[in-house]
Coordinates of N, CA and C in Angstrom, one line a residue:
M19 N 13.5 77.6 5.5 CA 13.3 76.5 4.7 C 12.4 76.8 3.5
S20 N 12.6 76.2 2.4 CA 11.8 76.6 1.3 C 10.5 75.8 1.3
L21 N 9.6 76.3 0.6 CA 8.3 75.7 0.6 C 8.3 74.4 -0.2
P22 N 9.0 74.2 -1.3 CA 9.0 72.9 -2.0 C 9.6 71.8 -1.1
L23 N 10.6 72.2 -0.4 CA 11.3 71.2 0.5 C 10.4 70.8 1.6
L24 N 9.6 71.8 2.1 CA 8.6 71.5 3.2 C 7.5 70.6 2.7
R25 N 7.1 70.8 1.5 CA 6.0 70.0 0.9 C 6.6 68.6 0.7
A26 N 7.8 68.4 0.2 CA 8.3 67.1 0.0 C 8.5 66.3 1.3
G27 N 8.9 67.0 2.4 CA 9.0 66.4 3.7 C 7.6 65.9 4.2
L28 N 6.7 66.8 4.0 CA 5.3 66.5 4.4 C 4.7 65.3 3.6
A29 N 5.0 65.2 2.4 CA 4.5 64.1 1.5 C 5.2 62.8 2.0
V30 N 6.5 62.8 2.3 CA 7.1 61.6 2.8 C 6.6 61.2 4.1
A31 N 6.3 62.1 5.0 CA 5.7 61.8 6.3 C 4.3 61.2 6.2
L32 N 3.5 61.8 5.3 CA 2.2 61.2 5.1 C 2.2 59.8 4.5
C33 N 3.1 59.6 3.6 CA 3.2 58.3 3.0 C 3.7 57.2 4.0
A34 N 4.6 57.6 4.9 CA 5.0 56.7 5.9 C 3.9 56.4 6.9
L35 N 3.1 57.4 7.3 CA 2.0 57.1 8.2 C 0.9 56.4 7.6
A36 N 0.7 56.5 6.3 CA -0.4 55.9 5.6 C -0.3 54.4 5.7
G37 N 0.9 53.8 5.7 CA 1.2 52.4 5.8 C 0.8 51.9 7.1
T38 N 1.1 52.6 8.2 CA 0.8 52.1 9.5 C -0.7 52.2 9.8
A39 N -1.4 53.1 9.1 CA -2.9 53.2 9.3 C -3.6 52.0 8.9
F40 N -3.1 51.3 7.9 CA -3.7 50.1 7.4 C -3.4 48.9 8.3
A41 N -2.3 48.9 9.0 CA -1.9 47.9 9.9 C -2.5 48.0 11.3
A42 N -3.1 49.1 11.7 CA -3.6 49.3 13.0 C -4.9 48.6 13.1
P43 N -5.3 48.0 14.3 CA -6.5 47.3 14.5 C -7.7 48.3 14.3
Q44 N -8.8 47.7 13.7 CA -9.9 48.6 13.4 C -11.0 48.4 14.4
D45 N -10.8 47.5 15.4 CA -11.8 47.3 16.4 C -11.2 47.4 17.8
D46 N -11.9 46.7 18.8 CA -11.4 46.8 20.1 C -10.3 45.8 20.5
G47 N -9.8 45.1 19.5 CA -8.7 44.2 19.7 C -9.1 42.8 20.1
Q48 N -10.4 42.6 20.1 CA -11.0 41.2 20.4 C -11.3 40.5 19.1
W49 N -11.1 39.2 19.2 CA -11.4 38.4 18.0 C -12.9 38.0 18.0
H50 N -13.6 38.4 17.0 CA -15.1 38.2 17.0 C -15.6 37.2 15.9
G51 N -14.7 36.7 15.1 CA -15.1 35.8 14.1 C -14.0 35.4 13.1
D52 N -14.3 34.5 12.3 CA -13.4 34.1 11.3 C -13.7 34.8 10.0
P53 N -12.9 34.6 8.9 CA -13.2 35.3 7.7 C -14.5 34.9 7.0
R54 N -15.1 33.8 7.5 CA -16.4 33.4 6.9 C -17.6 34.1 7.6
G55 N -17.3 34.9 8.6 CA -18.3 35.6 9.3 C -19.0 34.8 10.4
Q56 N -18.4 33.7 10.8 CA -19.0 32.9 11.9 C -18.4 33.4 13.2
Y57 N -19.3 33.9 14.1 CA -18.8 34.4 15.3 C -18.9 33.3 16.4
R58 N -17.7 32.9 16.8 CA -17.6 31.7 17.7 C -17.5 32.1 19.1
H59 N -16.8 33.2 19.4 CA -16.7 33.6 20.8 C -17.8 34.5 21.3
D60 N -18.4 35.2 20.4 CA -19.4 36.1 20.7 C -20.7 35.6 20.3
D61 N -21.2 34.5 20.9 CA -22.4 33.8 20.5 C -23.6 34.2 21.4
G62 N -23.4 35.1 22.3 CA -24.5 35.5 23.1 C -24.7 34.7 24.4
K63 N -23.9 33.6 24.5 CA -24.1 32.8 25.7 C -23.3 33.4 26.9
P64 N -23.8 33.2 28.1 CA -23.1 33.7 29.3 C -21.8 32.8 29.4
D65 N -20.8 33.4 30.1 CA -19.5 32.8 30.4 C -19.7 31.4 31.1
W66 N -20.6 31.4 32.0 CA -20.7 30.1 32.8 C -21.1 29.0 31.9
Q67 N -22.0 29.3 30.9 CA -22.5 28.2 30.0 C -21.4 27.8 29.1
R68 N -20.5 28.7 28.6 CA -19.4 28.4 27.8 C -18.4 27.5 28.5
R69 N -18.2 27.8 29.8 CA -17.3 27.0 30.7 C -17.9 25.6 30.8
V70 N -19.2 25.4 31.0 CA -19.8 24.1 31.2 C -19.6 23.3 29.9
E71 N -19.9 24.0 28.8 CA -19.7 23.3 27.5 C -18.3 22.8 27.3
Q72 N -17.3 23.7 27.6 CA -15.9 23.4 27.5 C -15.6 22.2 28.4
H73 N -16.1 22.2 29.6 CA -15.9 21.1 30.5 C -16.4 19.8 30.0
E74 N -17.6 19.8 29.4 CA -18.2 18.6 28.8 C -17.4 18.1 27.6
R75 N -16.9 19.0 26.8 CA -16.0 18.6 25.7 C -14.8 17.9 26.2
E76 N -14.1 18.5 27.2 CA -12.9 17.9 27.8 C -13.2 16.5 28.4
Q77 N -14.4 16.4 29.0 CA -14.8 15.1 29.6 C -15.0 14.1 28.5
R78 N -15.6 14.4 27.4 CA -15.7 13.5 26.3 C -14.4 13.1 25.7
H79 N -13.4 14.0 25.6 CA -12.1 13.7 25.2 C -11.4 12.7 26.1
R80 N -11.5 13.0 27.4 CA -10.9 12.1 28.4 C -11.5 10.7 28.3
E81 N -12.9 10.6 28.2 CA -13.5 9.3 28.1 C -13.1 8.6 26.8
R82 N -12.9 9.3 25.7 CA -12.5 8.7 24.5 C -11.0 8.2 24.7
D83 N -10.2 8.9 25.3 CA -8.8 8.5 25.5 C -8.7 7.3 26.4
Q84 N -9.6 7.3 27.5 CA -9.6 6.1 28.4 C -10.1 4.9 27.7
E85 N -11.1 5.0 26.8 CA -11.6 3.9 26.1 C -10.5 3.4 25.1
W86 N -9.7 4.2 24.5 CA -8.6 3.8 23.6 C -7.6 3.1 24.4
Q87 N -7.2 3.6 25.6 CA -6.2 2.9 26.4 C -6.7 1.6 26.8
R88 N -8.0 1.4 27.2 CA -8.5 0.1 27.6 C -8.4 -0.8 26.5
R89 N -8.8 -0.4 25.2 CA -8.7 -1.3 24.1 C -7.3 -1.7 23.8
Q90 N -6.3 -0.8 24.0 CA -4.9 -1.1 23.8 C -4.5 -2.2 24.8
Q91 N -4.9 -2.0 26.1 CA -4.5 -3.0 27.1 C -5.1 -4.3 26.8
D92 N -6.4 -4.3 26.4 CA -7.0 -5.6 26.0 C -6.3 -6.3 24.9
E93 N -5.9 -5.5 23.9 CA -5.1 -6.1 22.7 C -3.8 -6.6 23.2
L94 N -3.1 -5.9 24.1 CA -1.8 -6.4 24.6 C -2.0 -7.7 25.4
R95 N -3.1 -7.8 26.2 CA -3.3 -8.9 27.0 C -3.7 -10.1 26.1
R96 N -4.5 -9.9 25.0 CA -4.8 -10.9 24.1 C -3.6 -11.4 23.4
R97 N -2.7 -10.5 23.0 CA -1.5 -11.0 22.3 C -0.6 -11.8 23.2
A98 N -0.5 -11.4 24.5 CA 0.3 -12.1 25.5 C -0.3 -13.5 25.7
D99 N -1.6 -13.6 25.8 CA -2.2 -14.9 25.9 C -1.9 -15.8 24.7
W100 N -2.0 -15.2 23.5 CA -1.8 -16.0 22.3 C -0.3 -16.5 22.3
Q101 N 0.6 -15.6 22.7 CA 2.0 -15.9 22.6 C 2.3 -17.1 23.7
R102 N 1.7 -17.0 24.8 CA 1.9 -18.0 25.9 C 1.3 -19.3 25.4
D103 N 0.1 -19.3 24.8 CA -0.4 -20.6 24.2 C 0.5 -21.1 23.1
R104 N 1.0 -20.3 22.3 CA 1.9 -20.7 21.2 C 3.2 -21.3 21.8
D105 N 3.7 -20.7 22.8 CA 4.9 -21.2 23.4 C 4.7 -22.5 24.1
E106 N 3.6 -22.7 24.8 CA 3.3 -23.9 25.4 C 3.1 -25.1 24.4
A107 N 2.4 -24.7 23.3 CA 2.2 -25.8 22.2 C 3.6 -26.1 21.6
W108 N 4.5 -25.2 21.4 CA 5.8 -25.4 20.9 C 6.6 -26.3 21.9
Q109 N 6.5 -26.0 23.1 CA 7.2 -26.8 24.2 C 6.6 -28.3 24.1
R110 N 5.3 -28.5 24.0 CA 4.8 -29.8 24.0 C 5.3 -30.6 22.7
R111 N 5.3 -29.9 21.6 CA 5.8 -30.5 20.4 C 7.3 -30.9 20.5
Q112 N 8.1 -30.1 21.1 CA 9.5 -30.4 21.3 C 9.7 -31.6 22.3
E113 N 8.9 -31.6 23.3 CA 9.0 -32.8 24.2 C 8.6 -34.0 23.5
A114 N 7.5 -34.0 22.7 CA 7.1 -35.2 22.0 C 8.2 -35.6 21.0
I115 N 8.9 -34.7 20.3 CA 10.0 -35.1 19.4 C 11.1 -35.7 20.2
I116 N 11.5 -35.1 21.3 CA 12.6 -35.7 22.2 C 12.2 -37.1 22.7
N117 N 11.0 -37.2 23.1 CA 10.6 -38.5 23.7 C 10.5 -39.6 22.6
R118 N 10.1 -39.2 21.4 CA 10.0 -40.1 20.3 C 11.4 -40.5 19.9
Q119 N 12.4 -39.6 19.8 CA 13.7 -39.9 19.5 C 14.4 -40.8 20.5
A120 N 14.0 -40.6 21.8 CA 14.6 -41.4 22.8 C 14.0 -42.8 23.0
G121 N 12.9 -43.0 22.3 CA 12.2 -44.3 22.3 C 11.3 -44.4 23.5
Y122 N 10.8 -43.3 24.1 CA 9.9 -43.3 25.2 C 8.5 -43.2 24.7
R123 N 7.6 -43.7 25.5 CA 6.1 -43.5 25.3 C 5.6 -42.8 26.5
V124 N 4.7 -41.9 26.4 CA 4.1 -41.2 27.5 C 2.8 -41.9 27.8
Y125 N 2.6 -42.3 29.0 CA 1.3 -42.9 29.5 C 0.6 -42.0 30.4
D126 N -0.6 -42.3 30.7 CA -1.4 -41.4 31.6 C -0.9 -41.3 33.0
T127 N -0.1 -42.3 33.4 CA 0.5 -42.3 34.8 C 1.5 -41.2 34.9
G128 N 2.0 -40.6 33.8 CA 3.0 -39.6 33.9 C 4.4 -40.1 33.9
R129 N 4.5 -41.5 33.9 CA 5.9 -42.1 33.9 C 6.2 -42.4 32.5
Y130 N 7.5 -42.5 32.2 CA 8.0 -42.9 30.9 C 8.4 -44.4 30.9
R131 N 8.2 -45.0 29.7 CA 8.5 -46.4 29.6 C 9.2 -46.6 28.3
H132 N 10.2 -47.5 28.2 CA 10.9 -47.7 27.0 C 10.0 -48.5 26.0
D133 N 10.1 -48.1 24.8 CA 9.4 -48.8 23.7 C 10.2 -49.9 23.1
H134 N 11.4 -50.0 23.4 CA 12.2 -51.1 22.7 C 12.7 -52.1 23.7
R135 N 13.2 -53.2 23.2 CA 13.8 -54.3 24.1 C 15.3 -54.0 24.2
W136 N 15.9 -54.5 25.3 CA 17.3 -54.3 25.5 C 18.1 -55.2 24.6
E137 N 19.2 -54.7 24.1 CA 20.1 -55.5 23.3 C 21.5 -55.4 23.8
R138 N 22.3 -56.4 23.6 CA 23.7 -56.4 24.0 C 24.5 -55.3 23.2
G139 N 25.4 -54.6 23.9 CA 26.2 -53.6 23.3 C 25.5 -52.2 23.3
R140 N 24.2 -52.2 23.7 CA 23.6 -50.9 23.8 C 23.7 -50.3 25.2
R141 N 23.6 -49.0 25.3 CA 23.6 -48.4 26.6 C 22.3 -48.6 27.4
Y142 N 22.5 -48.9 28.6 CA 21.3 -49.1 29.5 C 21.0 -47.7 30.1
D143 N 19.8 -47.2 29.8 CA 19.4 -45.9 30.4 C 18.1 -46.0 31.1
G144 N 17.7 -47.1 31.5 CA 16.4 -47.3 32.2 C 16.6 -47.1 33.7
P145 N 15.6 -47.5 34.5 CA 15.7 -47.4 35.9 C 16.8 -48.3 36.5
I146 N 17.5 -47.8 37.5 CA 18.6 -48.5 38.1 C 18.0 -49.2 39.4
V147 N 17.8 -50.5 39.2 CA 17.5 -51.4 40.3 C 18.6 -52.5 40.4
V148 N 19.5 -52.3 41.3 CA 20.7 -53.2 41.3 C 20.3 -54.4 42.1
V149 N 20.7 -55.6 41.5 CA 20.4 -56.9 42.1 C 21.7 -57.3 42.8
R150 N 21.6 -57.3 44.2 CA 22.8 -57.7 45.0 C 22.8 -59.2 45.3
D151 N 21.7 -59.7 45.5 CA 21.6 -61.2 45.8 C 21.4 -62.0 44.6
Y152 N 22.3 -62.0 43.7 CA 22.2 -62.6 42.4 C 22.0 -64.1 42.5
D153 N 22.5 -64.7 43.6 CA 22.4 -66.2 43.8 C 20.9 -66.5 43.9
R154 N 20.2 -65.7 44.6 CA 18.7 -66.0 44.8 C 18.0 -66.0 43.5
Y155 N 18.4 -65.2 42.5 CA 17.7 -65.2 41.2 C 18.4 -66.1 40.2
R156 N 19.4 -67.0 40.7 CA 20.1 -67.9 39.9 C 20.9 -67.2 38.8
L157 N 21.6 -66.1 39.1 CA 22.4 -65.4 38.2 C 23.9 -65.6 38.7
R158 N 24.8 -65.7 37.7 CA 26.2 -65.9 38.1 C 26.7 -64.6 38.7
Q159 N 27.8 -64.7 39.4 CA 28.5 -63.6 40.0 C 29.0 -62.6 38.8
P160 N 28.7 -61.3 38.9 CA 29.1 -60.4 37.9 C 30.6 -60.2 37.9
P161 N 31.3 -60.1 36.7 CA 32.7 -59.8 36.7 C 33.0 -58.5 37.3
H162 N 34.3 -58.2 37.6 CA 34.7 -57.0 38.2 C 34.3 -55.8 37.3
G163 N 33.7 -54.8 37.8 CA 33.3 -53.6 37.0 C 31.9 -53.7 36.4
Y164 N 31.2 -54.8 36.7 CA 29.8 -55.0 36.2 C 28.9 -55.2 37.3
R165 N 27.6 -55.1 37.1 CA 26.6 -55.4 38.1 C 25.3 -55.9 37.4
W166 N 24.5 -56.6 38.1 CA 23.2 -57.0 37.6 C 22.2 -56.0 37.9
V167 N 21.4 -55.6 36.9 CA 20.3 -54.6 37.0 C 19.0 -55.2 36.6
R168 N 17.9 -55.0 37.3 CA 16.6 -55.5 36.9 C 16.0 -54.5 35.9
G169 N 15.7 -54.9 34.7 CA 15.1 -54.0 33.7 C 13.6 -53.7 34.0
D170 N 13.0 -52.8 33.3 CA 11.7 -52.4 33.5 C 10.6 -53.5 33.1
E171 N 11.0 -54.5 32.3 CA 10.1 -55.6 31.9 C 10.4 -56.9 32.7
G172 N 11.2 -56.8 33.7 CA 11.5 -58.0 34.5 C 12.7 -58.8 34.0
D173 N 13.4 -58.3 33.0 CA 14.7 -58.9 32.6 C 15.8 -58.5 33.5
Y174 N 16.8 -59.3 33.6 CA 18.0 -59.0 34.3 C 19.1 -58.7 33.3
L175 N 19.8 -57.6 33.5 CA 20.8 -57.2 32.6 C 22.2 -57.0 33.3
L176 N 23.2 -57.6 32.7 CA 24.6 -57.4 33.2 C 25.1 -56.1 32.5
V177 N 25.3 -55.1 33.4 CA 25.6 -53.8 32.9 C 27.0 -53.3 33.4
A178 N 27.8 -52.7 32.5 CA 29.1 -52.1 33.0 C 28.8 -50.9 33.9
I179 N 29.5 -50.9 35.0 CA 29.2 -49.8 36.0 C 29.7 -48.4 35.4
A180 N 30.8 -48.4 34.7 CA 31.4 -47.1 34.2 C 30.6 -46.6 33.0
T181 N 30.2 -47.5 32.1 CA 29.7 -47.0 30.8 C 28.2 -47.3 30.6
S182 N 27.6 -48.2 31.4 CA 26.2 -48.6 31.3 C 26.0 -49.4 30.0
V183 N 27.0 -50.0 29.5 CA 26.8 -50.9 28.3 C 26.4 -52.2 28.7
I184 N 25.4 -52.8 28.0 CA 24.8 -54.1 28.4 C 25.7 -55.2 27.8
L185 N 26.2 -56.1 28.8 CA 27.0 -57.2 28.4 C 26.2 -58.5 28.2
D186 N 25.2 -58.7 29.0 CA 24.4 -59.9 28.9 C 23.0 -59.6 29.4
I187 N 22.0 -60.4 28.9 CA 20.6 -60.3 29.2 C 20.0 -61.7 29.6
V188 N 19.3 -61.7 30.7 CA 18.7 -62.9 31.1 C 17.2 -62.6 31.3
S189 N 16.4 -63.3 30.4 CA 14.9 -63.0 30.5 C 14.3 -64.1 31.3
R190 N 13.4 -63.7 32.2 CA 12.6 -64.6 33.0 C 11.2 -64.5 32.8

């Protein structure tokens, strides 16, 4: 082989190896610091002390997470209570609207009472107390398909059995 060819081959080999020399680690392969020169793992503390500090950091993280979860549960409970109160208030308003439309008044006894007087031609939707001994109360015999009913204010109403429409009213 000629000398110039040998020199060229040697030059190529040296150039190829020069690139790998810069990439090779310059120390023992351990990480000793960041680019700012702060040595975090090589602080001179014994291993047991670093383990204790790590355990304390993990404990603080766990406590912080548990506190966050507790606050989240409290918030969910507060929202559920608020929603339940809101639903109950809505239900009370709806019942008041229905009772007002039906002409009922709510008393402390918990029973409903009609606010209006009975009229002929209206439907009777009060309590059903059928009067069978109409002669005793000086009422005429009801026609076929009708019956006497005692109203909630002491009135006697002649009511159709099938439709509950008031035909006659006797006040006493």
